[in-house]
Coordinates of C-alpha atoms in Angstrom, one line a residue:
Chain A
M1 CA 240.6 73.5 246.4
N2 CA 239.0 69.6 246.0
T3 CA 235.6 69.0 247.8
T4 CA 236.3 68.2 250.7
D5 CA 238.9 71.1 252.4
T6 CA 235.7 73.0 250.4
A7 CA 233.3 71.3 252.7
I8 CA 235.9 72.1 255.6
A9 CA 236.2 75.9 255.1
E10 CA 233.2 77.4 256.6
K11 CA 234.4 80.6 254.0
P12 CA 236.5 82.3 256.7
K13 CA 237.7 85.9 256.1
L14 CA 241.2 86.0 254.6
F15 CA 244.0 88.2 255.6
D16 CA 247.0 89.0 253.2
C17 CA 250.1 89.3 256.2
R18 CA 251.7 92.3 254.2
D19 CA 248.9 94.5 255.9
A20 CA 249.6 93.9 259.4
Y21 CA 253.3 93.7 258.7
A22 CA 253.0 97.3 257.0
Q23 CA 250.3 98.4 259.4
T24 CA 252.5 97.3 262.3
L25 CA 255.6 98.6 261.3
E26 CA 254.1 102.5 260.3
A27 CA 252.6 102.1 264.1
M28 CA 256.5 100.7 265.4
A29 CA 258.0 103.9 263.5
A30 CA 255.1 106.4 265.1
E31 CA 256.8 105.4 268.5
D32 CA 260.2 105.0 268.2
P33 CA 262.4 107.3 266.1
R34 CA 264.8 104.5 265.5
V35 CA 262.5 102.5 263.1
C36 CA 263.5 102.6 259.5
V37 CA 263.2 101.2 256.0
V38 CA 265.5 100.1 253.5
V39 CA 263.4 98.6 250.2
N40 CA 265.0 97.7 246.5
D41 CA 262.3 99.6 244.3
S42 CA 259.3 97.2 245.8
V43 CA 257.4 99.8 247.3
S44 CA 254.4 98.0 246.2
S45 CA 255.0 94.7 246.6
T46 CA 256.4 95.2 250.3
K47 CA 253.0 97.6 250.9
M48 CA 255.3 100.5 252.2
K49 CA 253.8 103.3 250.3
S50 CA 252.1 104.5 253.6
F51 CA 255.3 104.7 255.3
Q52 CA 257.5 106.4 252.8
T53 CA 254.6 109.0 252.6
R54 CA 254.7 109.5 256.2
F55 CA 258.4 109.2 257.2
P56 CA 260.7 110.1 254.0
E57 CA 263.3 110.9 255.8
R58 CA 263.2 106.8 257.5
F59 CA 262.8 105.7 254.2
V60 CA 265.6 104.3 252.2
N61 CA 265.2 102.7 248.7
V62 CA 268.3 101.6 247.4
G63 CA 267.0 101.1 243.9
I64 CA 267.5 97.3 242.5
A65 CA 270.7 96.0 244.3
E66 CA 270.1 93.7 247.1
Q67 CA 273.9 93.3 248.1
N68 CA 274.1 97.0 249.2
M69 CA 270.6 96.7 250.4
V70 CA 271.4 94.4 253.3
G71 CA 274.9 96.0 253.8
V72 CA 273.2 99.5 254.0
G73 CA 271.0 97.9 256.8
A74 CA 274.3 97.3 258.7
G75 CA 275.3 100.5 258.7
L76 CA 272.5 102.1 259.8
A77 CA 272.1 99.8 262.3
N78 CA 276.0 100.8 263.4
G79 CA 274.7 104.0 263.5
G80 CA 272.1 103.6 265.8
M81 CA 269.1 103.0 264.1
T82 CA 266.3 99.8 263.4
P83 CA 266.3 99.1 260.0
Y84 CA 263.7 97.1 258.4
V85 CA 265.3 95.8 255.5
C86 CA 262.1 94.8 252.9
G87 CA 262.2 93.1 249.4
A88 CA 261.2 89.8 248.0
S89 CA 262.6 86.8 249.8
C90 CA 264.0 85.5 246.6
F91 CA 266.0 88.1 246.1
L92 CA 266.5 89.3 249.5
T93 CA 267.9 86.4 250.5
A94 CA 269.5 84.5 247.4
R95 CA 271.3 87.7 245.8
A96 CA 272.3 89.1 249.5
M97 CA 273.3 85.9 250.9
E98 CA 276.9 86.8 251.6
Q99 CA 276.0 89.9 252.9
V100 CA 273.4 88.0 255.1
K101 CA 275.8 85.9 256.6
V102 CA 278.7 88.3 257.3
D103 CA 277.0 91.5 257.5
L104 CA 273.8 90.0 259.7
G105 CA 274.7 86.6 261.1
Y106 CA 278.5 87.2 261.9
S107 CA 278.4 90.8 262.4
K108 CA 275.5 90.0 264.8
W109 CA 273.6 93.4 263.3
N110 CA 270.3 94.7 264.6
V111 CA 268.9 94.3 261.2
K112 CA 265.5 92.8 260.4
L113 CA 265.0 91.2 257.0
C114 CA 261.2 90.9 256.0
G115 CA 261.6 88.8 253.2
M116 CA 258.0 89.0 250.8
S117 CA 255.9 87.1 248.7
S118 CA 258.3 84.0 250.0
G119 CA 257.5 80.3 249.0
M120 CA 255.2 80.2 245.9
A121 CA 253.1 82.9 246.3
Y122 CA 254.6 83.9 242.9
G123 CA 253.4 80.9 241.7
E124 CA 252.9 82.2 237.5
L125 CA 256.2 84.0 237.8
G126 CA 257.7 80.8 237.3
P127 CA 260.9 79.2 239.7
T128 CA 263.3 82.3 239.4
H129 CA 260.6 83.8 242.0
H130 CA 259.9 80.9 243.8
S131 CA 261.6 81.3 247.4
I132 CA 261.1 77.9 248.1
E133 CA 264.9 77.7 249.3
D134 CA 265.1 80.5 251.7
L135 CA 264.2 78.5 254.6
A136 CA 267.2 76.3 254.5
W137 CA 269.0 79.1 254.1
T138 CA 268.6 81.0 256.7
R139 CA 268.4 78.2 259.5
I140 CA 272.1 77.6 259.2
I141 CA 273.4 81.0 259.5
P142 CA 274.4 81.6 263.2
N143 CA 272.9 84.6 265.2
L144 CA 270.1 84.7 262.7
T145 CA 266.6 84.4 264.1
V146 CA 264.2 83.0 262.1
I147 CA 260.3 83.5 262.1
V148 CA 257.7 82.7 259.9
P149 CA 254.2 84.0 261.0
A150 CA 250.6 82.3 260.0
D151 CA 248.0 84.7 260.1
P152 CA 248.0 88.8 261.0
A153 CA 247.9 88.3 264.3
E154 CA 251.2 86.4 264.5
T155 CA 252.0 88.7 261.8
A156 CA 251.6 92.0 264.1
W157 CA 253.1 90.0 266.8
A158 CA 256.8 89.1 265.2
M159 CA 256.9 92.9 263.8
R160 CA 256.7 94.3 267.4
Y161 CA 258.9 91.2 269.2
S162 CA 261.3 92.2 266.0
L163 CA 261.9 95.3 267.9
Q164 CA 262.5 94.7 270.8
Y165 CA 265.0 92.3 270.1
E166 CA 268.3 92.9 269.6
G167 CA 269.9 91.0 267.1
P168 CA 269.5 89.9 262.9
M169 CA 266.0 88.3 262.3
F170 CA 264.8 87.1 259.4
L171 CA 260.6 86.9 259.3
R172 CA 259.2 85.5 255.9
M173 CA 256.3 86.6 255.1
S174 CA 253.6 85.4 252.4
R175 CA 251.6 87.2 250.2
M176 CA 249.0 84.1 249.9
P177 CA 245.6 85.4 251.7
V178 CA 245.6 83.2 254.9
R179 CA 242.7 82.8 257.3
E180 CA 243.2 83.6 261.1
V181 CA 244.5 80.5 262.9
H182 CA 245.2 81.7 266.8
G183 CA 242.4 82.4 269.4
A184 CA 242.4 85.8 270.4
D185 CA 243.7 85.1 273.6
Q186 CA 246.7 83.2 271.8
Q187 CA 250.5 84.4 273.5
F188 CA 253.2 84.2 271.4
A189 CA 256.9 83.7 272.3
L190 CA 260.5 83.4 270.0
G191 CA 260.7 79.7 270.7
K192 CA 257.2 78.5 271.7
A193 CA 254.8 76.6 269.5
P194 CA 251.3 77.5 269.9
V195 CA 249.7 74.5 270.4
L196 CA 246.8 75.2 267.5
R197 CA 244.7 71.6 268.7
Q198 CA 245.5 68.5 271.2
G199 CA 245.7 65.2 269.8
N200 CA 247.4 62.0 271.0
D201 CA 247.5 59.9 267.6
V202 CA 250.3 61.8 265.4
T203 CA 251.3 65.7 265.3
L204 CA 251.2 67.8 262.4
M205 CA 253.9 70.7 262.0
A206 CA 253.7 73.5 260.0
N207 CA 254.6 77.0 259.3
G208 CA 252.8 80.3 257.5
V209 CA 250.3 79.7 254.9
M210 CA 250.6 75.7 255.9
V211 CA 248.9 75.8 259.0
S212 CA 245.5 76.4 258.2
R213 CA 246.3 73.4 255.8
A214 CA 247.4 71.5 259.1
L215 CA 244.4 72.3 261.1
D216 CA 242.2 71.1 257.9
A217 CA 243.9 68.1 257.6
A218 CA 243.3 67.5 261.4
K219 CA 239.6 67.6 261.3
L220 CA 239.4 65.5 258.4
L221 CA 241.6 63.0 260.5
E222 CA 239.1 63.4 263.5
A223 CA 236.3 62.7 261.1
E224 CA 238.5 59.3 260.4
G225 CA 239.1 58.6 264.1
V226 CA 242.6 59.9 264.1
S227 CA 243.4 62.4 266.9
A228 CA 245.9 65.0 265.7
R229 CA 248.0 67.6 267.5
V230 CA 248.8 70.5 265.3
L231 CA 251.7 73.1 266.3
N232 CA 252.5 75.8 264.7
M233 CA 256.4 76.3 264.2
S234 CA 256.6 79.7 263.5
S235 CA 259.6 79.8 265.3
M236 CA 261.6 78.5 262.7
K237 CA 265.0 79.7 264.8
P238 CA 265.3 79.0 267.9
M239 CA 262.5 75.8 267.5
D240 CA 260.6 74.9 270.4
A241 CA 262.8 72.0 270.6
E242 CA 260.4 70.9 274.0
A243 CA 257.4 70.7 272.0
V244 CA 259.1 68.6 269.4
L245 CA 260.1 66.2 271.5
D246 CA 257.0 65.6 273.7
A247 CA 255.3 65.3 270.2
A248 CA 257.8 62.3 269.1
R249 CA 257.2 61.3 273.0
T250 CA 253.9 61.5 273.3
T251 CA 252.3 60.8 269.9
R252 CA 253.3 57.9 267.0
G253 CA 254.8 60.0 264.6
I254 CA 255.4 63.5 263.0
V255 CA 254.1 65.1 259.8
T256 CA 255.7 68.4 259.0
A257 CA 254.2 70.8 256.2
E258 CA 255.7 73.6 255.0
E259 CA 255.7 75.6 252.0
A260 CA 259.7 75.4 250.8
L261 CA 262.0 72.6 249.8
A262 CA 261.5 69.7 251.6
A263 CA 265.4 69.7 252.2
G264 CA 266.9 71.9 255.1
G265 CA 263.9 73.3 256.2
L266 CA 261.0 72.8 259.2
G267 CA 261.5 69.2 258.0
G268 CA 264.9 69.1 258.3
A269 CA 265.5 71.0 261.3
V270 CA 263.0 68.7 262.7
A271 CA 264.5 65.6 261.6
E272 CA 268.2 67.0 263.2
L273 CA 266.7 67.4 266.6
L274 CA 265.1 63.8 266.7
A275 CA 267.7 61.5 265.2
L276 CA 269.8 62.7 268.1
H277 CA 267.3 62.8 270.7
H278 CA 264.5 60.9 269.9
P279 CA 264.3 59.0 266.6
A280 CA 260.6 58.6 265.6
P281 CA 258.2 58.2 262.3
M282 CA 258.1 61.6 260.1
R283 CA 256.8 62.3 256.8
I284 CA 258.0 66.1 255.2
L285 CA 256.3 67.2 253.0
G286 CA 257.5 70.1 250.6
V287 CA 258.6 70.7 247.5
P288 CA 260.7 67.9 246.3
D289 CA 264.1 68.1 244.8
V290 CA 263.0 70.1 241.8
F291 CA 262.5 73.7 240.4
A292 CA 258.6 73.9 240.9
P293 CA 256.4 75.1 237.4
T294 CA 254.3 77.5 236.8
G295 CA 250.6 77.7 238.4
S296 CA 249.1 79.4 240.8
A297 CA 250.6 79.4 244.4
E298 CA 247.2 77.3 245.3
F299 CA 247.6 75.3 241.9
L300 CA 251.3 74.6 242.8
L301 CA 250.4 74.0 246.9
E302 CA 247.9 71.3 245.1
H303 CA 250.3 70.0 242.7
F304 CA 252.6 69.0 245.7
G305 CA 250.3 67.6 247.9
L306 CA 250.9 70.8 250.0
T307 CA 246.8 70.9 251.1
A308 CA 244.8 69.5 254.1
Q309 CA 244.4 66.2 251.8
G310 CA 247.7 66.2 251.4
I311 CA 249.1 66.2 255.2
R312 CA 245.8 63.8 256.1
A313 CA 247.1 61.2 253.6
A314 CA 250.7 61.6 254.6
A315 CA 249.5 61.1 258.7
L316 CA 247.5 58.1 257.6
D317 CA 250.6 56.5 255.6
L318 CA 252.8 57.2 258.8
L319 CA 250.2 55.6 261.5
G320 CA 249.6 52.7 259.1
A321 CA 253.4 52.2 258.5
K322 CA 253.3 51.4 261.9
R323 CA 250.6 49.1 262.0
Chain B
M1 CA 281.0 111.7 278.6
Q2 CA 283.5 112.8 275.6
S3 CA 283.6 116.6 275.1
Q4 CA 282.0 118.2 271.9
R5 CA 283.2 117.1 269.2
S6 CA 286.4 119.5 267.9
T7 CA 286.8 120.7 264.1
D8 CA 290.5 120.5 262.4
L9 CA 292.3 118.1 264.9
G10 CA 294.5 117.5 262.2
A11 CA 295.6 120.6 260.5
T12 CA 297.4 123.8 261.7
D13 CA 297.8 126.8 260.9
N14 CA 301.6 126.7 262.1
P15 CA 304.4 125.7 259.3
S16 CA 307.0 124.2 262.2
D17 CA 303.9 122.2 264.5
L18 CA 302.4 120.6 260.6
K19 CA 306.4 119.7 260.0
L20 CA 306.6 118.2 263.4
L21 CA 303.0 116.1 263.3
V22 CA 304.5 115.2 259.5
E23 CA 307.5 113.6 260.6
S24 CA 306.0 112.0 263.6
L25 CA 303.1 110.2 261.3
R26 CA 305.7 109.0 258.7
H27 CA 307.8 107.2 261.6
R28 CA 304.5 106.2 262.9
S29 CA 303.5 105.1 259.4
N30 CA 306.4 102.9 259.3
V31 CA 306.5 101.7 262.7
I32 CA 303.3 100.0 261.7
R33 CA 304.9 98.6 258.3
L34 CA 307.1 96.6 260.8
S35 CA 304.5 95.6 263.0
A36 CA 302.3 93.9 260.1
M37 CA 305.2 92.3 259.1
M38 CA 306.0 90.9 262.1
M39 CA 302.7 89.9 262.6
T40 CA 302.6 88.1 259.1
N41 CA 306.4 86.8 260.2
H42 CA 304.6 85.5 263.5
S43 CA 301.9 83.8 261.7
S44 CA 303.2 83.1 258.6
L45 CA 300.1 84.4 257.0
G46 CA 298.9 87.9 256.0
H47 CA 298.9 90.6 253.2
T48 CA 302.4 92.4 253.3
G49 CA 301.2 94.4 250.7
G50 CA 298.5 96.3 251.2
D51 CA 299.4 96.6 255.0
L52 CA 302.8 98.5 253.5
S53 CA 300.3 100.7 250.8
S54 CA 297.8 101.4 253.3
S55 CA 299.6 102.4 256.4
D56 CA 300.6 106.1 255.6
I57 CA 296.6 106.7 255.4
L58 CA 296.0 104.7 258.6
T59 CA 298.2 106.6 260.2
T60 CA 297.2 109.9 259.1
L61 CA 293.3 109.1 260.0
Y62 CA 294.2 107.9 262.9
M63 CA 296.9 109.5 264.9
S64 CA 296.4 112.9 263.5
G65 CA 293.2 113.7 265.4
L66 CA 291.7 113.8 262.0
L67 CA 289.1 110.8 262.7
E68 CA 287.5 111.5 265.8
V69 CA 287.1 108.1 267.5
D70 CA 287.9 107.7 271.6
P71 CA 289.8 104.4 272.4
V72 CA 288.6 104.8 275.8
N73 CA 284.8 104.6 275.2
P74 CA 285.0 103.0 271.6
A75 CA 280.8 102.9 271.0
W76 CA 281.0 106.6 271.6
P77 CA 277.3 107.2 269.4
Q78 CA 279.2 110.6 267.8
R79 CA 282.4 109.2 267.0
D80 CA 283.4 109.1 263.4
R81 CA 283.2 105.4 261.4
F82 CA 286.0 103.8 260.1
I83 CA 285.8 101.1 257.5
M84 CA 288.7 98.8 256.6
S85 CA 286.8 97.8 253.8
K86 CA 290.0 95.8 252.6
G87 CA 289.8 93.5 255.7
H88 CA 292.6 91.5 255.2
C89 CA 295.0 94.3 255.4
S90 CA 294.2 93.4 259.3
G91 CA 298.0 93.6 259.9
A92 CA 298.4 97.5 259.4
F93 CA 294.9 98.0 260.6
Y94 CA 294.9 96.0 264.1
S95 CA 298.6 98.2 263.9
T96 CA 296.9 101.2 263.9
L97 CA 294.2 100.6 266.6
A98 CA 296.6 99.3 269.3
A99 CA 298.8 102.3 268.5
R100 CA 295.6 104.5 269.0
G101 CA 295.3 102.5 272.4
F102 CA 292.1 100.9 271.3
F103 CA 293.7 97.6 272.8
P104 CA 296.9 96.8 274.5
R105 CA 300.0 96.0 271.9
E106 CA 300.6 92.8 273.2
M107 CA 297.5 91.3 271.7
L108 CA 299.1 91.7 267.8
G109 CA 301.4 88.8 269.4
T110 CA 298.3 86.7 268.9
F111 CA 297.6 87.0 264.9
M112 CA 296.1 84.4 263.9
D113 CA 297.0 82.1 266.5
P114 CA 294.0 79.8 267.8
L115 CA 291.2 81.8 269.6
S116 CA 293.2 85.0 269.1
K117 CA 290.6 88.1 268.9
L118 CA 293.1 89.4 266.3
N119 CA 291.1 87.5 263.4
G120 CA 293.4 87.1 259.6
H121 CA 290.4 89.4 259.1
P122 CA 288.6 91.6 262.0
D123 CA 285.6 91.3 264.0
R124 CA 283.6 93.8 265.6
N125 CA 282.4 91.8 268.1
K126 CA 286.3 90.5 269.5
L127 CA 288.1 94.0 269.1
P128 CA 287.2 97.3 270.1
G129 CA 287.2 100.2 267.5
V130 CA 286.4 97.9 264.7
E131 CA 283.1 99.1 263.1
A132 CA 282.4 96.4 260.6
N133 CA 283.3 92.4 260.1
T134 CA 284.8 92.7 256.6
G135 CA 287.3 90.4 254.6
P136 CA 284.7 89.0 251.3
L137 CA 285.3 92.7 249.2
G138 CA 283.0 94.9 248.6
H139 CA 281.1 95.0 252.0
G140 CA 282.3 98.2 253.4
L141 CA 280.8 100.6 251.3
P142 CA 277.4 99.4 251.5
I143 CA 277.8 100.0 255.3
G144 CA 279.1 103.2 255.2
V145 CA 276.6 104.4 253.3
G146 CA 274.2 102.9 256.1
C147 CA 276.0 104.7 258.6
A148 CA 276.2 107.7 256.7
L149 CA 272.4 107.6 256.1
A150 CA 272.2 106.8 259.6
A151 CA 273.9 110.1 260.9
R152 CA 271.7 112.0 258.6
M153 CA 268.2 110.5 259.9
R154 CA 269.6 111.3 263.3
G155 CA 270.6 115.1 262.9
E156 CA 274.0 114.3 264.1
S157 CA 277.5 115.7 262.1
W158 CA 279.6 112.4 262.6
R159 CA 281.6 111.1 259.4
T160 CA 282.0 108.1 257.8
F161 CA 285.4 107.1 256.2
V162 CA 285.4 103.9 254.0
L163 CA 288.6 102.7 253.0
T164 CA 289.0 99.9 249.8
G165 CA 291.1 98.2 247.9
D166 CA 291.5 98.7 244.4
G167 CA 291.1 95.8 243.1
E168 CA 287.9 95.1 245.5
L169 CA 286.1 97.8 243.2
Q170 CA 285.7 94.7 241.0
E171 CA 283.3 93.7 243.3
G172 CA 279.5 95.4 241.7
S173 CA 278.3 95.9 244.9
N174 CA 280.1 99.0 245.3
W175 CA 278.8 100.1 242.4
E176 CA 275.2 99.5 243.8
A177 CA 276.5 101.9 247.1
A178 CA 277.6 104.2 244.9
M179 CA 274.7 105.3 243.5
T180 CA 272.9 105.3 246.4
A181 CA 275.5 107.5 248.1
Q182 CA 275.0 109.9 245.1
H183 CA 271.2 109.8 245.2
Y184 CA 271.0 110.6 248.6
G185 CA 273.8 113.2 248.4
L186 CA 276.1 112.0 251.0
D187 CA 278.4 114.7 251.4
N188 CA 279.4 112.8 254.9
L189 CA 281.0 109.9 253.5
I190 CA 284.3 109.7 252.2
V191 CA 285.6 107.3 250.5
I192 CA 289.3 106.2 250.0
V193 CA 291.2 103.9 247.1
D194 CA 294.5 102.4 248.0
R195 CA 295.1 102.5 244.5
N196 CA 298.6 100.5 244.6
R197 CA 297.4 98.6 241.3
I198 CA 298.1 95.4 242.5
Q199 CA 295.6 92.7 242.8
Q200 CA 296.3 88.9 244.2
G201 CA 297.4 87.3 241.3
D202 CA 298.6 90.3 239.1
F203 CA 298.5 94.1 238.4
T204 CA 294.8 95.5 238.0
E205 CA 295.0 96.8 234.8
N206 CA 296.3 93.5 233.4
T207 CA 293.7 91.3 235.5
I208 CA 290.6 93.6 234.8
R209 CA 291.1 97.5 233.7
M210 CA 290.6 99.5 236.5
D211 CA 291.2 103.2 234.8
P212 CA 290.4 105.7 234.1
L213 CA 289.2 105.5 238.1
P214 CA 288.6 108.9 238.5
A215 CA 286.3 109.1 235.8
R216 CA 284.6 106.4 236.8
W217 CA 284.0 107.9 240.4
E218 CA 282.6 111.1 238.6
A219 CA 280.6 109.4 236.8
F220 CA 278.9 108.3 239.9
G221 CA 278.0 111.1 241.2
F222 CA 281.1 111.6 243.7
A223 CA 283.1 114.4 243.6
V224 CA 286.9 113.1 243.5
K225 CA 290.3 114.1 244.3
E226 CA 293.7 112.0 243.3
I227 CA 296.7 112.4 245.9
D228 CA 299.8 110.7 246.7
G229 CA 299.1 107.9 249.5
H230 CA 301.7 108.5 250.8
D231 CA 302.3 112.1 251.5
H232 CA 301.3 112.8 254.8
E233 CA 301.3 116.9 254.4
A234 CA 299.0 115.8 251.1
L235 CA 296.8 113.6 253.1
L236 CA 296.4 116.1 255.9
E237 CA 295.3 118.6 253.9
V238 CA 292.9 117.1 251.9
L239 CA 291.3 115.4 254.5
S240 CA 291.0 118.3 256.9
K241 CA 288.7 119.7 253.9
V242 CA 286.4 117.2 252.9
P243 CA 283.9 117.0 251.5
L244 CA 285.2 118.3 248.5
Q245 CA 281.6 119.8 247.7
P246 CA 278.9 120.0 249.8
G247 CA 275.5 117.6 249.0
K248 CA 278.4 115.3 246.8
P249 CA 280.1 112.4 248.8
T250 CA 284.0 112.0 248.2
C251 CA 286.5 110.1 246.7
L252 CA 290.0 110.5 247.2
I253 CA 291.9 108.0 245.3
A254 CA 295.1 107.5 246.9
N255 CA 298.0 106.9 244.5
T256 CA 300.2 104.1 246.3
V257 CA 302.9 101.8 245.8
K258 CA 302.1 98.0 246.9
G259 CA 304.6 97.2 249.7
K260 CA 305.9 100.8 249.7
G261 CA 308.9 101.2 252.0
V262 CA 310.8 98.1 251.8
S263 CA 312.6 97.0 248.9
F264 CA 312.0 93.6 248.2
A265 CA 308.0 94.0 248.3
E266 CA 307.8 97.4 246.7
N267 CA 305.3 96.7 243.6
K268 CA 305.9 93.1 243.3
P269 CA 302.2 91.5 242.9
A270 CA 304.0 88.3 245.1
W271 CA 304.0 90.1 247.8
H272 CA 300.1 90.7 248.0
H273 CA 300.8 88.0 250.5
G274 CA 304.4 86.8 250.9
V275 CA 305.7 86.1 254.3
P276 CA 308.9 87.9 255.3
T277 CA 311.6 86.0 256.8
K278 CA 313.3 86.8 260.1
D279 CA 316.2 88.3 258.2
Q280 CA 313.6 90.3 255.7
L281 CA 312.4 91.8 259.0
V282 CA 316.0 93.1 259.6
Q283 CA 316.6 94.7 256.4
A284 CA 313.4 96.0 256.4
A285 CA 313.5 97.5 259.9
Q286 CA 316.6 99.0 258.4
E287 CA 315.0 100.7 255.5
L288 CA 312.0 101.7 257.3
G289 CA 313.8 103.7 259.9
V290 CA 313.1 101.6 263.0
S291 CA 315.5 101.0 265.7
P292 CA 316.0 97.3 267.6
E293 CA 314.3 98.3 270.9
E294 CA 311.1 99.9 268.7
M295 CA 311.4 96.3 267.5
E296 CA 311.4 94.7 270.9
G297 CA 308.3 97.2 272.1
M298 CA 305.8 96.2 269.2
G299 CA 304.4 93.3 271.4
V300 CA 305.5 91.0 268.4
A301 CA 307.7 88.0 269.1
R302 CA 310.4 88.8 266.9

């Protein structure tokens, strides 16, 4: 973290969203006998030890076999269960992509995919374990709802919502510590982007671990006389088209930031919408068309400018280009 | 509401009843064979070879009462699940579902037409009686394992049957699923392999050797039995006695002939997706013992 970012941070409490995910899932299983879990050996990285101990008869470990894992999820749904299929996002999506397409999206089975440790959370392990393609891959599959929660409260909401929702869903979970970005009274809804900060000059749109960084960027911009709106684009699909188009109409441009490839993800989705309905200046922040190097997640975010400073610079560049 | 699940519907102790049932199944299988060929002729697309090799298995399951399903209430939660993992053999599968009453025979005449509910490969959201969207190979068995696990979690007695091809078993996902089935001791899961020894391009053993197939399944923890996949009596006998062994998933290797029952198609790799001509349909009907009147009633234009 650089000095400016440090100055902004008031040492907030940090959370691993997997805790909210695991606790909520366990609570839901206690209330609803249909809730069950499928994992691919990844009991500890999905934080499912407690669930396994408490509900052993509703816990299936298929071993290291992701194609089978997603198919088993579809079968459990056929049999009337509501399976949560949990594994490292890099393997869950890439290894089982045809099963995600056919067994879930096309078949519309009521299966919830929980892609853990997504993005560059496994930074040091190298590109094999980075999951920066998953947003592009999942959002283009018809019928598949995609949510990228930003903090513990939103993670808990997304889990609860997924149980009410009938249909396949991909929940993209990070393991990077994040601070709370929502107020206690924040209401969540699928397809609705929480407005975390009002602003008139530029709109910053982010999801997951990038949301707090977008908020920090807005503070930096405020100090420079730039009023930045901040939207949490956690609902990747369906996207809040109304909020995006309103941002295009009422501010001078949009900066998107995601812990993913810059192509095909949040920036791509926003750009597609704007191109058809209200073209507006954009900057798309993400990983360019490269495999990321090795380093901690924080290092890699810094490396690719996925920081408050990076978002601030992109916003100023966008506004300057219009001056 | 559906009545209590019955048992041994397909089995009978009366030898003359059994003879009648077997004769009936044999003829109905041949009607399904011809129906599938007429559908393939209609759309100029289809998989004749596998349709013909799997017809006796499908008929035995659906027409004897062994498979407990309810066409009036296809989503009946206690139904047995049948997953047609070799989804490309949709001609035989759709013909069987229509014959069992899941949808009108006339729909068979729309096979692969624009906007038809009868895709080349089955879609559960379009057709009642389809449990899983299959077509890409190696999807059915993992789904079947999930079904069997669900029945166990819910403490329910329904069973899951999965029909796979033999070439299909070259997909690794089947063996991932087999490991799960044996680890969890899923004796409510029955895999039937349509062992016709031919895949799209060539004989399986010339492509990627599948033998010794029974030993492979045994090594993966299944109780295995080889049967003649065209012998209805043998199929009835073994299917009324599954699981073969308590605590183990069952694998029935049904030795079949690709293109079975029609001389010009039998055991010829080219008939994997060969399309019969009108003249060939007439010849096939004669060889299968299907009358012109029956052909008229199939719901597919000649």
